[in-house]
Every structure is written in structure tokens, then in C-alpha cells.
Amino acid sequence: MSVDRLIYMDNAATTATRPEVLEAMLPYFSQTYGNPSSIHRAGRESRRAIENARKQVAAALHCEPREVYFTAGGSESDNWAIRCAAKALEKKGKHIITSVIEHHAVLHTCEYMEKQGYEVTYLPVDEFGRVSVEDVKNAIRPDTVLVSIMAANNEIGTLQPIREIGKITREAGILFHTDAVQAVGAVPVDVNDWNVDMLSLSGHKFHAPKGVGALYIRKGVRISNLIHGGAQERGLRAGTENLPGIVGLGKAIELAVEELPEYTERLTGMRDRLIEGILKAIPDTRLNGHPTERLPGNANVSIRYIEGEALLMRLDLAGIAGSSGSACTSGSLDPSHVLLAIGLPHEIAHGSLRLSLGRDTTNEEIDYVLETLPEVVRKLRMMSPLTPNGYAGV
């Protein structure tokens, strides 16, 4: 395979907008472009398009359309859920529960809440990155107002026991929010089965455009505005709606749900072949995350004696796009907080590689990675000061 072609294995960071999604969006840039809040015909046509997309998202989540609120993406949805739901319940208490491996959109929001006088409990995870349901139960206090646990980790792909955690919070009468940005479009999602009160999603993770997302808010949940201004989104999220983006989000999530069984089976097979091939061909490697309870397209491995940034640069030269962790922290020199949380020492955490597959990934591309990666690692280990003298591995 020619290295002139990019082998894109960073779908956890973002995905390409599907042609069908782009086609659905195009009329709303220059033909049907009225402000959805306007009462004239052009405005009404735009409003109908938004409400159709709301129905498409609701069908994917198994909720009512009026429980879906459009946002600018997952980070906004996380901020809105945590900051505003907790604020609405501050008379009951100021205690929040989350985990140490959450996305920074949750962790940094919780740190902000601590500065506002809230107390946050950061639950540990096991060596696979799983939160203990018993730990959640034991952390609940009379003043606990919110639990926020992600559905699937963006770095190591581990799926959390959301349904079981939701049962605990429902019985305790505590709001439960889940960051499902990585889960929606990759695994079946049912907000009722999961017992969640709020759920965040982001369109660009499942082939919708960037800059559009949604927050599911169960009817009856008290929550205040994050953005003040006009009366959009039933008065809870001000700002003229991103009409083309919302239409694209609706189309993308509809397609993702329709294709989910085939998508899951195909990606799981390629993922397992990729992981097995890497661990077999390269000594001193380990899989990060749960071996089976993980996202279909996530392969995260640690490779000893090399540095992740150098590995990514060499792979890029070979035409392979991967990641060493979350795209939102790729500029940081610190090792992944997720890998440290599952017990990896700094030097091994620095040598991590995340390859996240997508709907366009092919078996030919898996073959190319398995042919190319061992030689890249071998050369890097030959140059690395971390490699022990006389090391006989790759």
C-alpha cells in the first residue's frame, strides 16, 4: 500500500462527515436558511427541519423529542449538565461524584464547581479502567446531588457499568449524568435502560459535522441555563440554532443506529485482529483497557522503551494517523491521566498508542499497520535511551 494514502485510525478524535450527511445538510446553507424562530414560511421550514432532527436523535436514544436539546458539542453538553443541574439543587447539597478517568470536559468542570464551594469525590478505577458500582454506592451521601460517569472512555475504550450505576442513583433519588460522546453511534444506547437523567453526545464522533451535539435531559429534571439570551431550545439554550449542523446530526445518528449491528461485528473483528497482531509481533507491549468490555473500534496499547510522540511522527511518515491519547490534550507533555489511573508508571504511559477504527477502515489497512508498526518500533527502540543494554526484543 502506498504511503501517499492516509490510513486514518484516529476516529475517536473525530470522523469524516458522511456523504449522505453532507447531502442532507447542503440545502440548509443556501436554500432553506430562514431563522427557525421566525414565523414566516422560511422560518417555519427551518423549524420543521430542526424538529425532525430532534425526533431522529430521540429515536436513537429511546426518549421523547422534547427531552433532546441541541448544543455546540459534547463539552458544552457536559458543562451544562454538571454546572446547571448541580446549581439547581444546591439547596439539597453540594456534593458531586465522578471518576478519575473522565474526559477533561467533565474533570475541569468539576474542578470549577469545587471553586464554587462544591465537594467532588473522584472515584478510582481498576486496572481495566472500570468504575466499581459498589464504590459509587458507598460514595453517596445525604448531600450528594449528582453523579457523572462516562459511558465509554475516549482513550482506552473501556465500557462502564452504566445500567448498574444508574439503578443505584435512581434508587437513591440522585441525578445521574453520563458523557456518552464515545458511546453514541458505537454501541446501543437506551436512556431508560441505562437509568440516566442526562446524557451528552457529540455529532463529529459518528460522522456528523463538528460543532454540533445534544444533551438529553429527562423530563422533570430541574436545570438552569448555561447560555442566556433568546428563547431557543424551549428557553433553556439561547442562540440561533446551527441549522445545517443539526440536520446533519439527525441524519448521521439515524444512519449510525440503522447500521449498528453490522458496524459492531465488523469493527470488533478488525479490532481484535489488530490487538492480537500487535501483542504477538512486538515484545513488551500490553493492552490498555478491558479486553472485551470495550468500544468496537478502540485498540490502545503501551509499548515499552519508546516515547509516544516519536512513535506517532514515525507512523505519520508511514501514512498512518493514530494518537497517543485524547485529542484534547495532545499538546501536553504530561502522560495520560487515564493510563496513570489504571496503574501504569509514567515511562510506560508515555509510550501509549491509540488506534481507533471507523466505518471506512479496511482489512487491508489493518494488514499494513501490522506490517509497518513492528519495524517502526524496532528503529525507535534502537535509538531510545530507555532501551536496556543488550535488549533482544524488537
Coordinates of C-alpha atoms in Angstrom, one line a residue:
M1 CA 0.0 0.0 0.0
S2 CA 1.3 3.4 -0.9
V3 CA 2.1 5.8 1.9
D4 CA 0.7 8.6 -0.2
R5 CA -2.7 7.4 1.1
L6 CA -3.5 8.3 4.7
I7 CA -4.6 5.4 6.8
Y8 CA -6.8 7.2 9.3
M9 CA -7.0 5.4 12.6
D10 CA -7.9 8.3 14.8
N11 CA -11.7 8.1 14.7
A12 CA -12.0 8.6 18.4
A13 CA -10.7 12.1 17.9
T14 CA -13.1 12.9 15.0
T15 CA -14.7 11.3 12.0
A16 CA -15.3 12.4 8.4
T17 CA -18.7 13.8 7.6
R18 CA -20.6 11.1 5.6
P19 CA -21.6 12.0 2.0
E20 CA -25.2 11.2 2.9
V21 CA -25.0 13.6 5.8
L22 CA -23.4 16.4 3.8
E23 CA -26.1 15.9 1.1
A24 CA -28.8 16.3 3.7
M25 CA -27.2 19.5 5.1
L26 CA -26.5 21.3 1.8
P27 CA -30.0 22.8 1.2
Y28 CA -29.9 24.4 4.7
F29 CA -26.9 26.6 3.8
S30 CA -28.4 28.5 0.8
Q31 CA -32.0 27.3 0.1
T32 CA -33.8 26.7 3.3
Y33 CA -31.9 29.1 5.5
G34 CA -34.6 31.0 7.4
N35 CA -34.2 31.7 11.1
P36 CA -36.0 28.9 12.9
S37 CA -37.5 31.4 15.3
S38 CA -39.1 33.5 12.5
I39 CA -42.8 33.0 11.9
H40 CA -42.7 33.4 8.1
R41 CA -42.6 30.4 5.8
A42 CA -38.8 30.3 5.5
G43 CA -38.6 30.2 9.3
R44 CA -41.2 27.5 9.6
E45 CA -39.4 25.3 7.1
S46 CA -36.2 25.6 9.2
R47 CA -38.1 24.9 12.4
R48 CA -39.6 21.7 10.8
A49 CA -36.1 20.5 9.9
I50 CA -34.8 21.0 13.5
E51 CA -37.8 19.2 14.9
N52 CA -37.3 16.3 12.5
A53 CA -33.7 16.0 13.6
R54 CA -34.8 16.1 17.2
K55 CA -37.1 13.2 16.5
Q56 CA -34.2 11.3 14.9
V57 CA -32.0 11.8 18.0
A58 CA -34.8 10.9 20.3
A59 CA -35.4 7.6 18.4
A60 CA -31.7 6.8 18.7
L61 CA -31.7 7.4 22.5
H62 CA -35.2 5.9 23.1
C63 CA -36.5 9.1 24.6
E64 CA -39.1 11.7 23.8
P65 CA -38.2 14.5 21.4
R66 CA -38.9 17.2 24.0
E67 CA -36.1 15.7 26.1
V68 CA -33.5 16.4 23.4
Y69 CA -31.7 19.8 23.5
F70 CA -29.2 20.7 20.8
T71 CA -25.8 22.2 21.8
A72 CA -22.5 23.0 20.2
G73 CA -20.9 19.7 21.1
G74 CA -20.0 17.3 23.9
S75 CA -18.0 19.7 26.0
E76 CA -20.9 22.2 26.2
S77 CA -23.3 19.4 27.0
D78 CA -21.1 18.2 29.8
N79 CA -20.7 21.7 31.2
W80 CA -24.4 22.4 31.0
A81 CA -25.4 19.1 32.7
I82 CA -22.9 19.4 35.6
R83 CA -22.9 23.1 36.3
C84 CA -26.5 23.8 35.9
A85 CA -28.1 20.7 37.3
A86 CA -25.9 20.9 40.4
K87 CA -26.7 24.6 40.8
A88 CA -30.4 23.9 40.6
L89 CA -30.1 21.5 43.5
E90 CA -27.7 23.4 45.7
K91 CA -30.2 23.8 48.5
K92 CA -30.2 20.0 48.8
G93 CA -26.5 19.7 48.9
K94 CA -23.2 20.4 47.1
H95 CA -21.6 17.0 46.6
I96 CA -20.8 15.6 43.2
I97 CA -19.4 12.1 42.3
T98 CA -17.4 11.4 39.2
S99 CA -14.4 9.2 38.2
V100 CA -10.7 9.9 37.8
I101 CA -10.7 8.9 34.1
E102 CA -13.4 11.3 32.8
H103 CA -12.9 13.5 29.8
H104 CA -11.5 16.9 30.7
A105 CA -14.8 18.5 29.8
V106 CA -16.1 16.7 33.0
L107 CA -13.0 16.9 35.1
H108 CA -12.3 20.6 34.5
T109 CA -16.0 21.4 35.1
C110 CA -15.9 19.5 38.4
E111 CA -12.8 21.5 39.4
Y112 CA -14.6 24.7 38.6
M113 CA -17.5 23.5 40.8
E114 CA -15.1 22.9 43.6
K115 CA -14.1 26.6 43.4
Q116 CA -17.8 27.4 43.7
G117 CA -18.0 25.6 47.0
Y118 CA -18.9 22.1 45.9
E119 CA -17.2 19.0 47.1
V120 CA -16.3 16.4 44.4
T121 CA -15.5 12.7 45.0
Y122 CA -13.2 11.3 42.3
L123 CA -13.7 7.5 42.2
P124 CA -10.8 5.3 41.3
V125 CA -10.9 2.6 38.6
D126 CA -9.5 -0.9 38.4
E127 CA -6.6 -2.0 36.1
F128 CA -9.0 -2.2 33.2
G129 CA -10.4 1.3 33.8
R130 CA -13.8 0.2 35.2
V131 CA -15.6 2.0 38.0
S132 CA -16.9 -0.1 40.8
V133 CA -20.7 0.0 41.2
E134 CA -20.1 -0.6 44.9
D135 CA -17.7 2.4 45.1
V136 CA -20.5 4.6 43.6
K137 CA -23.0 3.3 46.2
N138 CA -20.6 3.9 49.1
A139 CA -19.7 7.4 47.9
I140 CA -23.3 8.6 48.0
R141 CA -24.1 10.9 50.9
P142 CA -27.2 12.8 52.1
D143 CA -25.9 16.0 50.3
T144 CA -25.0 14.2 47.0
V145 CA -26.8 15.9 44.2
L146 CA -25.2 14.5 41.0
V147 CA -23.2 11.5 39.7
S148 CA -21.4 11.8 36.4
I149 CA -19.7 8.7 35.0
M150 CA -18.8 8.4 31.3
A151 CA -20.3 5.6 29.3
A152 CA -17.1 4.7 27.4
N153 CA -13.6 6.0 27.9
N154 CA -12.2 8.0 25.0
E155 CA -8.6 6.8 25.4
I156 CA -8.7 3.1 26.4
G157 CA -12.3 2.3 25.2
T158 CA -13.5 0.7 28.4
L159 CA -17.3 0.5 28.8
Q160 CA -18.6 1.4 32.2
P161 CA -21.5 -0.5 34.0
I162 CA -23.8 2.4 33.3
R163 CA -27.0 0.5 33.8
E164 CA -26.0 -0.8 37.2
I165 CA -24.8 2.7 38.3
G166 CA -28.0 4.2 37.1
K167 CA -30.0 1.7 39.1
I168 CA -28.1 2.8 42.3
T169 CA -28.6 6.5 41.6
R170 CA -32.3 6.1 40.7
E171 CA -32.9 4.2 44.0
A172 CA -31.1 6.9 45.9
G173 CA -33.0 9.7 44.1
I174 CA -29.8 11.3 42.8
L175 CA -29.4 12.7 39.3
F176 CA -27.2 10.7 37.0
H177 CA -25.3 12.1 34.0
T178 CA -23.3 10.2 31.5
D179 CA -20.8 11.5 29.0
A180 CA -21.7 9.2 26.1
V181 CA -19.8 11.1 23.4
Q182 CA -17.8 7.9 22.5
A183 CA -20.7 5.5 23.0
V184 CA -23.4 7.0 20.8
G185 CA -23.0 5.5 17.3
A186 CA -20.7 2.8 18.6
V187 CA -22.8 0.8 21.0
P188 CA -26.6 0.5 21.6
V189 CA -27.8 3.4 23.8
D190 CA -31.2 3.4 25.7
V191 CA -31.5 6.2 28.3
N192 CA -34.4 4.3 30.0
D193 CA -32.5 1.0 30.2
W194 CA -29.4 2.9 31.4
N195 CA -31.4 4.8 34.1
V196 CA -29.7 8.1 33.2
D197 CA -31.2 11.5 33.8
M198 CA -28.9 13.4 31.4
L199 CA -26.7 12.2 28.5
S200 CA -24.1 14.1 26.4
L201 CA -23.3 13.4 22.8
S202 CA -21.3 15.0 20.0
G203 CA -22.0 14.7 16.3
H204 CA -18.5 14.6 14.9
K205 CA -17.8 11.3 16.7
F206 CA -20.3 9.5 14.4
H207 CA -19.8 11.2 11.0
A208 CA -21.9 14.4 11.6
P209 CA -20.1 17.7 11.3
K210 CA -18.1 19.3 14.1
G211 CA -19.6 21.9 16.3
V212 CA -23.0 20.3 17.0
G213 CA -24.1 18.0 19.8
A214 CA -27.0 17.4 22.1
L215 CA -27.9 16.9 25.7
Y216 CA -30.7 14.6 26.8
I217 CA -32.5 15.9 29.9
R218 CA -35.1 13.6 31.3
K219 CA -38.4 15.4 31.7
G220 CA -38.9 16.6 35.2
V221 CA -35.2 17.3 35.8
R222 CA -34.6 20.8 37.1
I223 CA -31.8 22.6 35.3
S224 CA -30.9 26.2 34.6
N225 CA -29.5 27.9 31.5
L226 CA -25.8 27.7 30.6
I227 CA -26.3 30.3 27.9
H228 CA -28.7 33.2 28.4
G229 CA -30.3 35.2 25.7
G230 CA -33.2 34.2 23.5
A231 CA -35.9 31.5 23.9
Q232 CA -34.3 28.8 21.7
E233 CA -34.4 25.2 22.8
R234 CA -37.6 25.8 24.8
G235 CA -36.0 28.7 26.7
L236 CA -33.0 26.7 28.1
R237 CA -30.3 27.2 25.5
A238 CA -30.1 30.7 23.9
G239 CA -28.6 31.3 20.5
T240 CA -29.8 30.9 16.9
E241 CA -29.6 27.2 16.1
N242 CA -26.9 25.7 13.9
L243 CA -29.5 24.6 11.3
P244 CA -27.3 22.7 8.9
G245 CA -25.3 21.1 11.7
I246 CA -28.5 19.9 13.5
V247 CA -29.9 18.5 10.3
G248 CA -26.5 16.6 9.8
L249 CA -26.6 15.4 13.3
G250 CA -30.1 13.9 12.9
K251 CA -29.2 12.2 9.6
A252 CA -25.9 10.8 11.0
I253 CA -27.4 9.4 14.2
E254 CA -30.2 7.8 12.2
L255 CA -27.7 6.1 9.8
A256 CA -25.5 5.0 12.8
V257 CA -28.3 3.3 14.5
E258 CA -29.5 1.5 11.3
E259 CA -26.0 0.2 10.6
L260 CA -25.0 -0.5 14.2
P261 CA -25.2 -4.4 14.3
E262 CA -23.1 -4.8 11.1
Y263 CA -20.8 -2.0 12.2
T264 CA -20.2 -3.5 15.6
E265 CA -19.5 -7.0 14.3
R266 CA -17.1 -5.8 11.6
L267 CA -15.1 -3.4 13.8
T268 CA -14.9 -5.8 16.7
G269 CA -13.3 -8.4 14.4
M270 CA -10.8 -6.0 13.0
R271 CA -10.0 -4.5 16.4
D272 CA -9.3 -7.9 17.9
R273 CA -7.1 -8.9 14.9
L274 CA -5.2 -5.6 15.3
I275 CA -4.6 -6.0 19.0
E276 CA -3.6 -9.7 18.7
G277 CA -1.2 -8.9 15.9
I278 CA 0.5 -6.1 17.8
L279 CA 0.9 -8.0 21.0
K280 CA 2.2 -11.0 19.1
A281 CA 4.6 -9.2 16.8
I282 CA 6.1 -6.7 19.3
P283 CA 7.6 -7.8 22.7
D284 CA 7.0 -5.8 25.8
T285 CA 3.6 -4.5 24.8
R286 CA 0.4 -4.6 26.8
L287 CA -3.3 -3.9 26.1
N288 CA -4.8 -0.9 27.9
G289 CA -8.5 -1.1 28.8
H290 CA -10.9 -4.0 29.3
P291 CA -10.2 -7.0 26.9
T292 CA -13.9 -7.4 26.0
E293 CA -16.0 -4.6 27.6
R294 CA -14.6 -2.0 25.2
L295 CA -15.6 0.1 22.2
P296 CA -15.7 -1.9 19.0
G297 CA -13.1 0.3 17.3
N298 CA -10.7 1.0 20.1
A299 CA -7.2 -0.5 20.3
N300 CA -4.9 1.1 22.9
V301 CA -1.5 -0.5 23.7
S302 CA 1.5 0.6 25.6
I303 CA 4.9 -0.1 24.0
R304 CA 7.9 -0.1 26.4
Y305 CA 11.1 1.8 25.8
I306 CA 9.7 4.3 23.3
E307 CA 8.1 7.7 23.5
G308 CA 4.6 8.1 22.1
E309 CA 5.1 11.4 20.3
A310 CA 8.1 9.9 18.4
L311 CA 6.1 6.9 17.5
L312 CA 3.2 9.0 16.1
M313 CA 5.6 11.0 14.0
R314 CA 7.2 7.9 12.5
L315 CA 3.8 6.4 11.8
D316 CA 2.6 9.6 10.2
L317 CA 5.6 9.4 7.8
A318 CA 4.5 5.9 7.0
G319 CA 1.0 7.2 6.2
I320 CA -0.7 6.1 9.4
A321 CA -2.7 8.5 11.6
G322 CA -3.0 7.5 15.2
S323 CA -3.0 9.0 18.7
S324 CA -1.2 8.7 22.0
G325 CA -4.3 9.6 24.0
S326 CA -7.1 12.2 24.0
A327 CA -7.0 14.7 21.1
C328 CA -8.0 17.4 23.6
T329 CA -4.7 17.0 25.5
S330 CA -2.4 16.1 22.6
G331 CA -0.3 19.2 23.2
S332 CA 0.5 18.3 26.8
L333 CA 3.8 16.7 27.8
D334 CA 2.2 15.0 30.8
P335 CA 1.3 11.3 30.5
S336 CA -2.4 10.4 30.1
H337 CA -4.3 10.7 33.4
V338 CA -6.3 7.7 32.3
L339 CA -3.2 5.5 31.9
L340 CA -1.8 6.6 35.2
A341 CA -5.2 5.9 36.8
I342 CA -5.1 2.2 35.7
G343 CA -1.7 1.9 37.3
L344 CA 0.8 2.4 34.6
P345 CA 4.1 4.1 35.6
H346 CA 5.0 7.3 33.8
E347 CA 7.6 5.9 31.4
I348 CA 5.2 3.2 30.1
A349 CA 2.2 5.6 30.0
H350 CA 4.3 7.9 27.8
G351 CA 4.7 5.0 25.2
S352 CA 1.0 4.5 24.5
L353 CA -0.6 4.2 21.1
R354 CA -4.4 4.5 20.4
L355 CA -5.6 3.3 17.1
S356 CA -9.3 3.9 16.7
L357 CA -11.0 2.3 13.8
G358 CA -14.1 3.6 11.9
R359 CA -16.7 2.7 9.3
D360 CA -14.1 3.2 6.5
T361 CA -11.4 1.1 8.0
T362 CA -10.5 -1.9 5.8
N363 CA -8.7 -5.2 6.5
E364 CA -6.1 -4.1 4.0
E365 CA -5.3 -1.2 6.3
I366 CA -5.1 -3.4 9.3
D367 CA -2.6 -5.6 7.4
Y368 CA -0.5 -2.5 6.6
V369 CA -0.4 -1.4 10.2
L370 CA 0.7 -4.8 11.4
E371 CA 3.4 -4.9 8.7
T372 CA 4.7 -1.4 9.4
L373 CA 4.4 -0.9 13.2
P374 CA 6.9 -3.6 14.3
E375 CA 9.7 -2.1 12.2
V376 CA 8.9 1.5 13.4
V377 CA 9.1 0.3 17.0
R378 CA 12.4 -1.6 16.3
K379 CA 14.1 1.5 15.0
L380 CA 12.8 3.7 17.8
R381 CA 14.0 1.2 20.4
M382 CA 17.4 1.1 18.8
M383 CA 17.7 4.9 19.4
S384 CA 15.9 5.1 22.7
P385 CA 17.9 5.8 25.9
L386 CA 15.2 3.8 27.7
T387 CA 16.0 0.6 26.0
P388 CA 18.2 -1.7 28.3
N389 CA 21.7 -2.6 27.1
G390 CA 21.7 -5.9 25.2
Y391 CA 17.9 -5.8 24.7
A392 CA 16.9 -8.7 22.4
G393 CA 13.3 -7.6 21.6
V394 CA 12.1 -5.8 18.6

